Short mmCIF file of C-alpha atoms and ligand atoms in Angstrom, two decimals:
data_model
loop_
_atom_site.label_atom_id
_atom_site.label_comp_id
_atom_site.label_asym_id
_atom_site.label_seq_id
_atom_site.Cartn_x
_atom_site.Cartn_y
_atom_site.Cartn_z
CA MET A 794 -6.37 19.50 3.98
CA ALA A 795 -3.16 18.05 1.78
CA LYS A 796 -4.03 15.54 -0.86
CA LYS A 797 -2.31 12.15 0.28
CA PHE A 798 0.49 10.40 -1.81
CA HIS A 799 1.42 6.94 -2.10
CA LEU A 800 4.57 5.19 -0.95
CA GLY A 801 6.60 2.58 -2.21
CA TRP A 802 9.73 0.82 -1.94
CA PHE A 803 12.27 0.09 -4.63
CA MET A 804 14.59 -2.59 -3.79
CA ASN A 805 16.29 -6.00 -4.73
CA PHE A 806 16.83 -9.36 -3.49
CA ILE A 807 20.31 -8.92 -2.81
CA PRO A 808 22.84 -9.35 0.08
CA PRO A 809 21.91 -6.26 2.52
CA GLU A 810 25.00 -4.30 4.16
CA TRP A 811 27.27 -7.05 5.66
CA ASP A 812 30.32 -5.15 6.04
CA THR A 813 29.20 -1.85 8.04
CA ASP A 814 28.27 -0.90 11.41
CA HIS A 815 24.82 -1.42 10.75
CA ALA A 816 25.19 -4.80 9.34
CA SER A 817 22.60 -7.03 11.06
CA PRO A 818 23.83 -10.30 12.97
CA ASP A 819 21.79 -12.55 10.69
CA VAL A 820 22.63 -11.04 7.59
CA ALA A 821 24.25 -14.23 6.37
CA ASP A 822 20.99 -15.56 6.15
CA TRP A 823 19.45 -12.88 3.70
CA ALA A 824 19.19 -15.81 0.96
CA THR A 825 16.15 -17.23 3.36
CA GLY A 826 14.12 -13.94 2.43
CA ASP A 827 13.63 -13.73 6.28
CA PHE A 828 15.25 -10.22 6.08
CA TYR A 829 12.73 -8.75 3.49
CA VAL A 830 9.72 -10.29 5.26
CA ASP A 831 10.98 -8.28 8.30
CA MET A 832 11.38 -5.22 6.36
CA ALA A 833 8.08 -6.04 4.78
CA ARG A 834 6.38 -6.16 7.87
CA SER A 835 7.53 -2.91 8.86
CA MET A 836 6.32 -1.35 5.63
CA GLU A 837 3.18 -2.84 6.35
CA ARG A 838 2.77 -1.23 9.97
CA ALA A 839 3.79 2.20 7.99
CA GLY A 840 1.09 1.70 5.22
CA PHE A 841 2.95 1.28 2.16
CA ASP A 842 1.34 0.83 -0.81
CA PHE A 843 3.92 -1.86 -2.04
CA MET A 844 7.45 -3.16 -1.98
CA MET A 845 8.75 -3.82 -5.54
CA ILE A 846 11.53 -6.24 -6.32
CA GLU A 847 13.67 -5.33 -9.09
CA ASP A 848 15.09 -7.90 -11.17
CA THR A 849 17.99 -8.43 -13.83
CA ALA A 850 19.09 -12.23 -14.66
CA MET A 851 23.14 -11.91 -14.97
CA VAL A 852 26.13 -11.23 -13.25
CA ALA A 853 27.46 -8.30 -15.18
CA ASP A 854 30.93 -7.70 -16.43
CA ALA A 855 30.51 -4.39 -18.31
CA TYR A 856 33.00 -2.17 -15.44
CA GLY A 857 36.32 -2.99 -16.86
CA GLY A 858 35.54 -6.41 -18.77
CA THR A 859 35.27 -8.28 -15.43
CA MET A 860 32.71 -9.81 -13.06
CA GLU A 861 35.12 -8.61 -10.47
CA GLY A 862 33.60 -5.38 -9.43
CA SER A 863 29.62 -6.77 -9.25
CA LEU A 864 30.93 -9.63 -7.23
CA LYS A 865 33.35 -8.12 -5.04
CA HIS A 866 30.78 -5.14 -3.82
CA SER A 867 27.87 -7.52 -4.65
CA VAL A 868 26.18 -5.00 -7.17
CA PHE A 869 23.41 -6.79 -8.18
CA ALA A 870 25.23 -9.82 -8.04
CA PRO A 871 24.47 -12.03 -6.44
CA LYS A 872 20.55 -11.24 -6.85
CA HIS A 873 18.17 -13.78 -6.38
CA ASP A 874 14.91 -14.45 -8.05
CA PRO A 875 12.06 -11.99 -7.11
CA LEU A 876 9.09 -13.99 -7.68
CA PRO A 877 9.64 -16.80 -4.82
CA LEU A 878 10.47 -13.46 -2.46
CA ALA A 879 7.18 -11.98 -3.58
CA ILE A 880 5.32 -14.69 -2.59
CA LYS A 881 7.14 -15.27 0.87
CA VAL A 882 6.56 -11.36 1.51
CA ALA A 883 2.81 -11.81 0.55
CA ALA A 884 2.32 -14.87 2.86
CA SER A 885 3.96 -13.03 5.89
CA THR A 886 1.68 -9.86 5.27
CA SER A 887 -1.91 -9.31 5.10
CA LYS A 888 -2.40 -5.83 3.56
CA MET A 889 0.52 -4.20 1.69
CA GLY A 890 1.02 -5.17 -2.05
CA VAL A 891 4.03 -6.74 -3.44
CA VAL A 892 5.49 -6.40 -7.03
CA ALA A 893 7.93 -8.76 -8.76
CA THR A 894 9.80 -7.48 -11.72
CA LEU A 895 9.68 -10.05 -14.71
CA SER A 896 10.96 -9.68 -18.27
CA THR A 897 8.91 -10.02 -21.56
CA SER A 898 12.10 -10.61 -23.49
CA PHE A 899 12.83 -13.88 -21.33
CA TYR A 900 9.52 -15.38 -19.86
CA PRO A 901 7.07 -17.15 -22.32
CA PRO A 902 3.84 -15.45 -22.09
CA TYR A 903 2.06 -18.30 -20.90
CA LEU A 904 4.42 -19.22 -18.26
CA LEU A 905 4.32 -15.51 -16.91
CA ALA A 906 0.49 -15.30 -17.17
CA ARG A 907 0.36 -18.40 -15.05
CA ALA A 908 2.92 -17.77 -12.46
CA CYS A 909 1.16 -13.98 -11.92
CA SER A 910 -2.28 -15.41 -11.81
CA THR A 911 -1.12 -18.01 -9.34
CA ALA A 912 0.80 -14.96 -7.17
CA ASP A 913 -1.74 -12.91 -7.05
CA SER A 914 -4.21 -15.69 -5.59
CA ILE A 915 -1.80 -16.48 -3.46
CA ALA A 916 -1.53 -13.02 -2.27
CA ARG A 917 -5.08 -12.48 -2.34
CA GLY A 918 -5.15 -10.12 -4.98
CA ARG A 919 -2.09 -7.82 -3.54
CA PHE A 920 0.27 -9.08 -6.34
CA GLY A 921 2.23 -6.73 -9.00
CA TRP A 922 4.01 -7.22 -11.96
CA ASN A 923 6.83 -4.56 -12.87
CA ILE A 924 6.66 -5.38 -16.65
CA VAL A 925 10.31 -5.04 -17.88
CA SER A 926 11.66 -5.65 -21.66
CA SER A 927 15.36 -5.99 -19.93
CA ALA A 928 18.08 -3.88 -21.25
CA GLU A 929 21.25 -6.21 -21.17
CA ASP A 930 22.77 -8.19 -23.54
CA ARG A 931 24.86 -10.23 -20.99
CA ALA A 932 21.16 -11.42 -19.74
CA ALA A 933 19.67 -12.17 -23.26
CA GLN A 934 22.93 -14.52 -23.54
CA ASN A 935 21.63 -16.71 -20.48
CA PHE A 936 18.41 -17.24 -22.60
CA GLY A 937 19.94 -18.32 -25.87
CA LEU A 938 20.50 -15.02 -27.94
CA ASP A 939 23.53 -13.49 -28.73
CA ARG A 940 22.06 -9.66 -28.12
CA LEU A 941 18.61 -8.08 -26.88
CA PHE A 942 16.14 -6.82 -29.39
CA GLU A 943 16.75 -3.33 -29.99
CA HIS A 944 15.31 -0.44 -27.99
CA ASP A 945 11.87 0.06 -29.74
CA GLU A 946 11.56 -3.60 -31.01
CA ARG A 947 11.61 -4.60 -27.24
CA TYR A 948 8.57 -2.41 -26.96
CA ASP A 949 6.99 -3.61 -29.74
CA ARG A 950 7.18 -6.95 -28.45
CA ALA A 951 6.34 -5.90 -25.26
CA ASP A 952 2.99 -4.25 -26.73
CA GLU A 953 1.91 -7.69 -28.20
CA TYR A 954 3.15 -9.37 -25.28
CA PHE A 955 0.89 -7.70 -23.03
CA ASP A 956 -2.02 -8.27 -25.46
CA VAL A 957 -1.23 -12.20 -25.06
CA VAL A 958 -1.28 -12.27 -21.18
CA THR A 959 -4.29 -10.01 -20.86
CA GLN A 960 -6.31 -12.51 -23.29
CA LEU A 961 -5.02 -15.23 -21.13
CA TRP A 962 -6.26 -13.71 -18.07
CA ASP A 963 -9.45 -13.17 -19.93
CA SER A 964 -9.58 -16.97 -20.80
CA TRP A 965 -11.74 -17.72 -17.85
CA GLU A 966 -14.95 -15.73 -17.49
CA PRO A 967 -15.14 -14.30 -14.07
CA ASP A 968 -18.15 -16.84 -12.83
CA ALA A 969 -16.52 -20.11 -14.75
CA VAL A 970 -15.77 -21.86 -11.36
CA VAL A 971 -19.29 -22.45 -10.40
CA MET A 972 -18.44 -25.92 -7.93
CA ASP A 973 -22.20 -27.23 -8.33
CA ARG A 974 -22.60 -30.03 -5.94
CA GLU A 975 -25.63 -31.17 -7.69
CA THR A 976 -24.04 -31.80 -10.91
CA HIS A 977 -20.56 -32.45 -9.60
CA THR A 978 -19.10 -29.69 -11.62
CA TYR A 979 -16.18 -27.71 -10.51
CA ALA A 980 -15.97 -25.23 -13.73
CA ASP A 981 -18.31 -24.72 -16.50
CA PHE A 982 -16.68 -25.83 -19.83
CA ASN A 983 -18.63 -23.11 -21.66
CA LYS A 984 -16.93 -20.23 -19.61
CA VAL A 985 -13.31 -21.17 -20.47
CA HIS A 986 -11.97 -20.40 -23.51
CA THR A 987 -9.01 -20.70 -26.02
CA ILE A 988 -7.31 -17.41 -27.24
CA ASP A 989 -5.66 -19.11 -30.35
CA PHE A 990 -3.38 -16.08 -30.55
CA VAL A 991 -1.03 -15.76 -33.17
CA GLY A 992 0.93 -12.47 -33.44
CA LYS A 993 3.98 -11.20 -34.94
CA TYR A 994 6.47 -12.35 -32.11
CA PHE A 995 4.11 -14.73 -30.11
CA LYS A 996 1.60 -17.73 -30.38
CA SER A 997 -0.72 -19.37 -27.77
CA ARG A 998 -3.52 -21.34 -27.83
CA GLY A 999 -4.65 -20.87 -24.12
CA PRO A 1000 -6.76 -21.12 -22.04
CA LEU A 1001 -5.00 -20.44 -18.94
CA ASN A 1002 -4.91 -23.43 -16.46
CA THR A 1003 -5.25 -21.06 -13.60
CA ILE A 1004 -8.71 -19.97 -12.10
CA PRO A 1005 -9.30 -15.93 -12.20
CA SER A 1006 -7.09 -14.77 -9.44
CA PRO A 1007 -8.76 -11.70 -7.16
CA GLN A 1008 -7.45 -8.83 -9.37
CA HIS A 1009 -7.88 -10.89 -12.50
CA ARG A 1010 -4.87 -9.51 -13.74
CA PRO A 1011 -1.95 -8.47 -11.57
CA THR A 1012 -1.47 -4.84 -11.10
CA ILE A 1013 0.71 -3.63 -13.53
CA LEU A 1014 3.88 -1.43 -13.21
CA GLN A 1015 6.13 -0.04 -15.81
CA ALA A 1016 9.55 1.89 -15.78
CA GLY A 1017 10.27 2.88 -19.17
CA ALA A 1018 10.76 6.63 -19.62
CA SER A 1019 11.60 6.91 -23.63
CA PRO A 1020 8.75 8.29 -25.55
CA ARG A 1021 8.18 4.68 -26.73
CA GLY A 1022 8.30 3.60 -23.22
CA ARG A 1023 6.04 6.28 -22.15
CA GLN A 1024 3.61 5.59 -24.63
CA PHE A 1025 3.42 1.92 -23.48
CA ALA A 1026 3.10 2.77 -19.81
CA ALA A 1027 0.25 5.32 -20.80
CA LYS A 1028 -1.32 2.19 -22.41
CA ALA A 1029 -0.66 -0.53 -20.08
CA ALA A 1030 0.30 0.72 -16.67
CA ASP A 1031 -1.64 1.17 -13.22
CA ALA A 1032 1.31 2.91 -11.81
CA ILE A 1033 4.80 4.02 -13.24
CA VAL A 1034 8.32 4.21 -11.45
CA ALA A 1035 10.18 6.83 -12.75
CA VAL A 1036 13.25 8.61 -12.07
CA GLY A 1037 12.79 12.65 -12.73
CA THR A 1038 14.89 15.37 -11.64
CA GLY A 1039 13.94 18.02 -9.57
CA VAL A 1040 10.16 19.11 -9.26
CA ALA A 1041 9.99 20.54 -12.64
CA GLY A 1042 11.11 17.38 -14.02
CA MET A 1043 9.06 15.40 -12.31
CA LYS A 1044 5.87 17.66 -13.04
CA GLU A 1045 6.87 17.62 -16.82
CA TYR A 1046 7.01 13.69 -16.98
CA ARG A 1047 3.73 13.19 -14.78
CA ASP A 1048 1.83 16.12 -17.09
CA ASP A 1049 3.21 13.83 -20.17
CA ILE A 1050 1.87 10.64 -18.94
CA ARG A 1051 -1.59 12.07 -18.09
CA ARG A 1052 -1.90 13.60 -21.62
CA ARG A 1053 -0.73 10.36 -23.36
CA ALA A 1054 -3.36 8.72 -21.32
CA ALA A 1055 -5.95 10.87 -22.10
CA GLU A 1056 -5.36 10.67 -25.90
CA MET A 1057 -5.67 6.90 -25.36
CA GLY A 1058 -9.16 7.27 -23.90
CA ARG A 1059 -7.91 6.04 -20.09
CA ASP A 1060 -8.70 8.49 -17.33
CA PRO A 1061 -5.52 9.80 -16.06
CA ASP A 1062 -6.13 9.38 -12.45
CA GLU A 1063 -5.97 5.33 -13.19
CA ILE A 1064 -1.96 5.79 -13.84
CA LYS A 1065 -0.10 6.69 -10.29
CA LEU A 1066 3.42 8.29 -11.18
CA MET A 1067 5.93 7.24 -8.42
CA PHE A 1068 8.88 8.97 -8.25
CA CYS A 1069 12.33 7.41 -6.95
CA VAL A 1070 13.87 9.48 -4.13
CA SER A 1071 16.59 8.38 -1.45
CA PRO A 1072 15.71 10.32 1.96
CA VAL A 1073 18.51 10.41 4.24
CA ILE A 1074 17.04 11.25 8.17
CA GLY A 1075 19.31 11.73 11.19
CA PRO A 1076 18.37 13.24 14.73
CA SER A 1077 19.46 16.77 13.19
CA LYS A 1078 20.19 18.12 9.64
CA GLU A 1079 23.95 17.85 10.37
CA ALA A 1080 23.74 14.72 11.38
CA ALA A 1081 21.88 13.61 8.13
CA LEU A 1082 24.21 15.48 5.81
CA GLU A 1083 27.29 13.84 7.98
CA GLN A 1084 25.88 10.38 7.13
CA MET A 1085 25.32 11.07 3.54
CA GLU A 1086 28.80 12.48 3.32
CA ARG A 1087 30.26 9.70 4.99
CA LEU A 1088 28.62 7.45 1.97
CA VAL A 1089 29.60 9.03 -0.64
CA SER A 1090 33.25 10.00 0.02
CA ASP A 1091 34.23 6.73 0.44
CA ASP A 1092 35.68 5.49 -3.01
CA ARG A 1093 33.96 2.11 -2.57
CA TYR A 1094 30.60 4.00 -3.09
CA VAL A 1095 32.00 5.62 -6.14
CA GLU A 1096 33.09 2.32 -7.63
CA LYS A 1097 30.25 0.64 -6.73
CA THR A 1098 27.74 3.25 -8.41
CA LEU A 1099 29.99 2.75 -11.48
CA VAL A 1100 29.75 -0.76 -11.46
CA GLY A 1101 26.16 -0.46 -11.15
CA ILE A 1102 25.68 1.83 -13.91
CA SER A 1103 28.28 0.29 -16.19
CA SER A 1104 25.54 -3.03 -15.54
CA ASN A 1105 22.74 -1.20 -16.62
CA THR A 1106 23.78 0.62 -19.74
CA GLU A 1107 26.65 -2.36 -20.50
CA ILE A 1108 29.21 0.92 -21.06
CA ASP A 1109 32.42 0.52 -19.46
CA PHE A 1110 32.82 3.45 -16.82
CA SER A 1111 36.09 2.12 -15.64
CA GLN A 1112 37.66 4.02 -18.69
CA PHE A 1113 36.80 7.08 -17.65
CA ASP A 1114 38.83 9.36 -15.18
CA TRP A 1115 36.84 9.92 -11.72
CA ASP A 1116 38.01 13.61 -11.67
CA GLU A 1117 37.25 14.68 -15.21
CA PRO A 1118 33.86 15.30 -16.88
CA LEU A 1119 32.42 12.65 -18.47
CA PRO A 1120 31.94 12.98 -22.32
CA GLN A 1121 28.69 14.07 -23.35
CA ASP A 1122 28.10 11.90 -26.12
CA LEU A 1123 27.61 8.48 -24.50
CA THR A 1124 24.57 6.37 -25.29
CA THR A 1125 23.26 2.92 -24.91
CA ASN A 1126 20.75 0.32 -26.47
CA GLY A 1127 20.73 -0.93 -22.57
CA GLU A 1128 19.08 1.69 -20.21
CA LEU A 1129 18.70 5.07 -21.96
CA GLY A 1130 16.45 6.54 -19.64
CA SER A 1131 19.22 5.66 -16.56
CA LEU A 1132 22.13 6.72 -18.17
CA LYS A 1133 20.43 10.02 -19.02
CA HIS A 1134 19.40 10.63 -15.79
CA PHE A 1135 22.92 9.60 -14.41
CA MET A 1136 24.69 11.96 -16.64
CA ARG A 1137 22.52 14.97 -16.10
CA GLY A 1138 23.74 15.18 -12.56
CA ASP A 1139 22.32 17.93 -10.31
CA GLY A 1140 21.39 20.02 -13.32
CA SER A 1141 24.28 22.25 -12.58
CA GLY A 1142 25.72 21.91 -15.93
CA PRO A 1143 27.78 19.52 -18.26
CA GLN A 1144 31.08 19.90 -16.67
CA GLN A 1145 30.13 17.53 -13.53
CA THR A 1146 33.02 14.73 -13.01
CA LEU A 1147 32.17 11.18 -12.71
CA ARG A 1148 32.87 11.45 -9.04
CA GLN A 1149 30.68 14.20 -8.85
CA LEU A 1150 27.70 12.48 -10.89
CA ALA A 1151 28.13 9.28 -9.05
CA VAL A 1152 27.85 11.57 -5.28
CA THR A 1153 24.52 13.10 -7.08
CA SER A 1154 23.24 9.74 -8.19
CA ALA A 1155 22.97 8.62 -4.32
CA LYS A 1156 20.26 11.40 -3.96
CA GLN A 1157 18.03 10.50 -6.93
CA GLY A 1158 15.96 13.41 -8.20
CA ILE A 1159 15.05 15.43 -5.28
CA GLU A 1160 17.68 15.77 -2.38
CA PHE A 1161 15.55 15.03 1.21
CA ILE A 1162 18.35 14.84 3.85
CA GLY A 1163 17.52 16.03 7.61
CA THR A 1164 15.36 15.40 10.53
CA ALA A 1165 11.99 13.04 9.93
CA ASP A 1166 9.85 16.17 10.24
CA SER A 1167 12.00 18.64 8.11
CA VAL A 1168 12.22 15.99 5.61
CA ALA A 1169 8.49 15.13 5.82
CA GLU A 1170 7.65 18.87 5.44
CA GLU A 1171 9.76 18.94 2.01
CA MET A 1172 8.46 16.06 0.67
CA GLY A 1173 5.00 16.92 1.04
CA GLU A 1174 5.79 20.44 -0.56
CA ALA A 1175 7.04 18.90 -3.40
CA MET A 1176 4.49 16.43 -4.29
CA ALA A 1177 2.14 19.05 -3.91
CA ALA A 1178 3.98 21.22 -6.73
CA ILE A 1179 4.71 17.87 -8.79
CA GLY A 1180 0.58 17.32 -8.59
CA GLY A 1181 1.07 13.63 -7.49
CA ASP A 1182 1.31 10.70 -6.84
CA GLY A 1183 3.51 9.27 -5.07
CA PHE A 1184 7.25 8.55 -3.94
CA LEU A 1185 9.12 5.12 -4.28
CA ILE A 1186 11.85 4.93 -1.52
CA ALA A 1187 15.52 3.66 -2.49
CA LYS A 1188 18.10 3.54 -0.12
CA PRO A 1189 21.33 5.66 -1.43
CA GLY A 1190 23.80 2.97 -2.10
CA TRP A 1191 20.90 -0.04 -2.46
CA ASP A 1192 22.05 -2.34 0.20
CA LEU A 1193 19.63 -2.34 3.03
CA SER A 1194 20.07 -2.04 6.69
CA ARG A 1195 17.56 -2.79 9.43
CA LYS A 1196 18.59 0.80 10.87
CA TYR A 1197 17.68 2.59 7.40
CA ILE A 1198 14.37 0.85 7.26
CA THR A 1199 13.60 2.03 10.71
CA ASP A 1200 14.79 5.43 9.94
CA ILE A 1201 11.89 5.47 7.34
CA CYS A 1202 9.30 3.06 8.73
CA ASP A 1203 9.52 4.50 12.39
CA GLY A 1204 10.76 7.84 11.77
CA LEU A 1205 9.73 9.37 8.32
CA VAL A 1206 6.39 7.90 7.44
CA PRO A 1207 4.88 8.51 10.87
CA ALA A 1208 6.13 12.30 10.14
CA LEU A 1209 4.37 12.14 7.13
CA GLN A 1210 1.00 10.51 8.69
CA ARG A 1211 1.08 13.28 11.53
CA ARG A 1212 0.75 15.82 8.47
CA GLY A 1213 -1.96 14.01 6.97
CA LEU A 1214 0.20 13.23 3.65
CA VAL A 1215 0.34 9.55 3.49
CA ARG A 1216 -2.21 6.58 4.69
CA ASP A 1217 -2.20 5.30 7.96
CA GLN A 1218 -4.69 2.54 7.35
CA TYR A 1219 -5.47 0.59 4.54
CA GLU A 1220 -9.34 0.76 3.00
CA GLY A 1221 -8.40 -1.42 -0.29
CA THR A 1222 -7.79 -5.15 -0.05
CA THR A 1223 -6.31 -5.59 -3.53
CA LEU A 1224 -3.23 -3.69 -4.85
CA ARG A 1225 -5.26 -2.06 -7.41
CA ALA A 1226 -7.52 -0.77 -4.97
CA ILE A 1227 -4.87 0.35 -2.52
CA LEU A 1228 -3.59 2.66 -5.36
CA HIS A 1229 -7.20 3.69 -6.05
CA GLU A 1230 -7.74 4.91 -2.38
CA PHE A 1231 -6.67 8.45 -3.23
C1 FMN B 558 12.81 3.22 -11.49
C2 FMN B 558 13.28 2.15 -12.65
C3 FMN B 558 12.84 0.99 -12.32
C4 FMN B 558 13.55 -0.20 -13.31
N1 FMN B 558 13.50 -1.24 -12.74
C5 FMN B 558 13.89 -2.34 -13.68
C6 FMN B 558 14.19 -3.52 -13.34
O1 FMN B 558 13.62 -4.31 -12.40
N2 FMN B 558 14.68 -4.95 -14.34
C7 FMN B 558 15.00 -4.16 -15.81
O2 FMN B 558 15.08 -5.06 -16.35
N3 FMN B 558 14.66 -2.81 -15.99
C8 FMN B 558 14.66 -1.98 -15.11
N4 FMN B 558 14.09 -0.53 -15.64
C9 FMN B 558 14.35 -0.23 -16.79
C10 FMN B 558 13.11 -0.12 -17.72
O3 FMN B 558 12.38 -1.20 -17.63
C11 FMN B 558 13.69 0.14 -19.21
O4 FMN B 558 14.18 -1.01 -19.88
C12 FMN B 558 14.64 1.06 -19.63
O5 FMN B 558 14.24 2.35 -18.48
C13 FMN B 558 14.99 1.55 -20.88
O6 FMN B 558 13.76 2.04 -21.36
P1 FMN B 558 13.41 3.46 -21.76
O7 FMN B 558 14.46 3.85 -22.58
O8 FMN B 558 12.03 3.45 -22.01
O9 FMN B 558 13.74 4.23 -20.42
C14 FMN B 558 13.99 0.14 -14.54
C15 FMN B 558 13.95 1.80 -14.83
C16 FMN B 558 13.62 2.52 -13.94
C17 FMN B 558 13.61 4.19 -14.56
#
């Protein structure tokens, strides 16, 4: 019997496909969130662990020094706030988890701890927080800063931030709410405590003014891949969302995290590694390959991809010739892991052109293109070789269509279920419990 693996979906609150053959008639209404509620219902029917809503808070102008590319192609702009969508999704589902991305660089800790606690109560314990420290000066400038903090200092702040919010979530003892009718006491004041936190970066008196939520603290997801990022994840994360290159790269990543977790005294099985993949499913392998080829051979796809990577790294990729190899000495104070992953291409050497790198990036770390059955088979083999713990679906080209959601939820997932590779029903009732089912 194969070991089961977990499934999440990495998406954002952006316009879905609107100018293609697969655009839904109601796409103009995407900002109501209804499109994504439909998606969540399909995912829950398929038994996904969670929907994870990515976030950044800016309109990027890194590509060519203008906002044109971002807004014209709607590459991460517009992008709406993930928290209200997460709450709408939670209220429209009953079993699957939902994860919102909130930044430690911009949210004051008290505000975040309170928002997450409230969301987890509304979600009846199915809420997760993707803890990011943000990676763009343009976002920092929307919050009164000229520049983002340096890479490692962002993690030092995130470390301390995590301690403050954890203490705030612990500021109510689990049995503080007594609702004693005889003494007319709602909460026992002896069981609610100030935290009087004074750190290098943050100060908070506490206590939180919310009751303990079902999970007490939300399920914590984390994404940083640098050594400092991995160290932080090993301390704080319930699950890590990751990009890895090939089975070998993913196995190395997972082994490293498990080693770090054990060194910190944590049970490595407590942390689930989820690797981004972008399966393309068709009625035949040829049809699926053709579908991918149609996407990546379009110059608009290449430009959108370059606008996106420019936005995350704040490197202007419009300065490079698409058909020349990319200089190898690029670096960033932004998403270094994403830059390295992008530049590595398909691992076939340093001579790939920028266009080839953009094409490769559509496939993420492992190419899964074929029929539902052939891809399910390949995913099972890859996961067995990696050792665990799951895959995170990310659509090639990002903007979603109902067709893609159906291909995954009603094509690929049933094929995985037939092989016993993923769940076909939920046992856990909180997101943390769902992640610990296997
Ligand atoms: C799969 C994945 C998802 C991410 N999601 C977000 C996000 O939603 N918002 C954000 O600001 N950063 C996001 N990041 C960036 C990371 O949080 C982190 O800032 C970045 O990877 C740089 O850290 P590192 O140098 O430790 O890798 C994501 C990164 C990866 C690999």
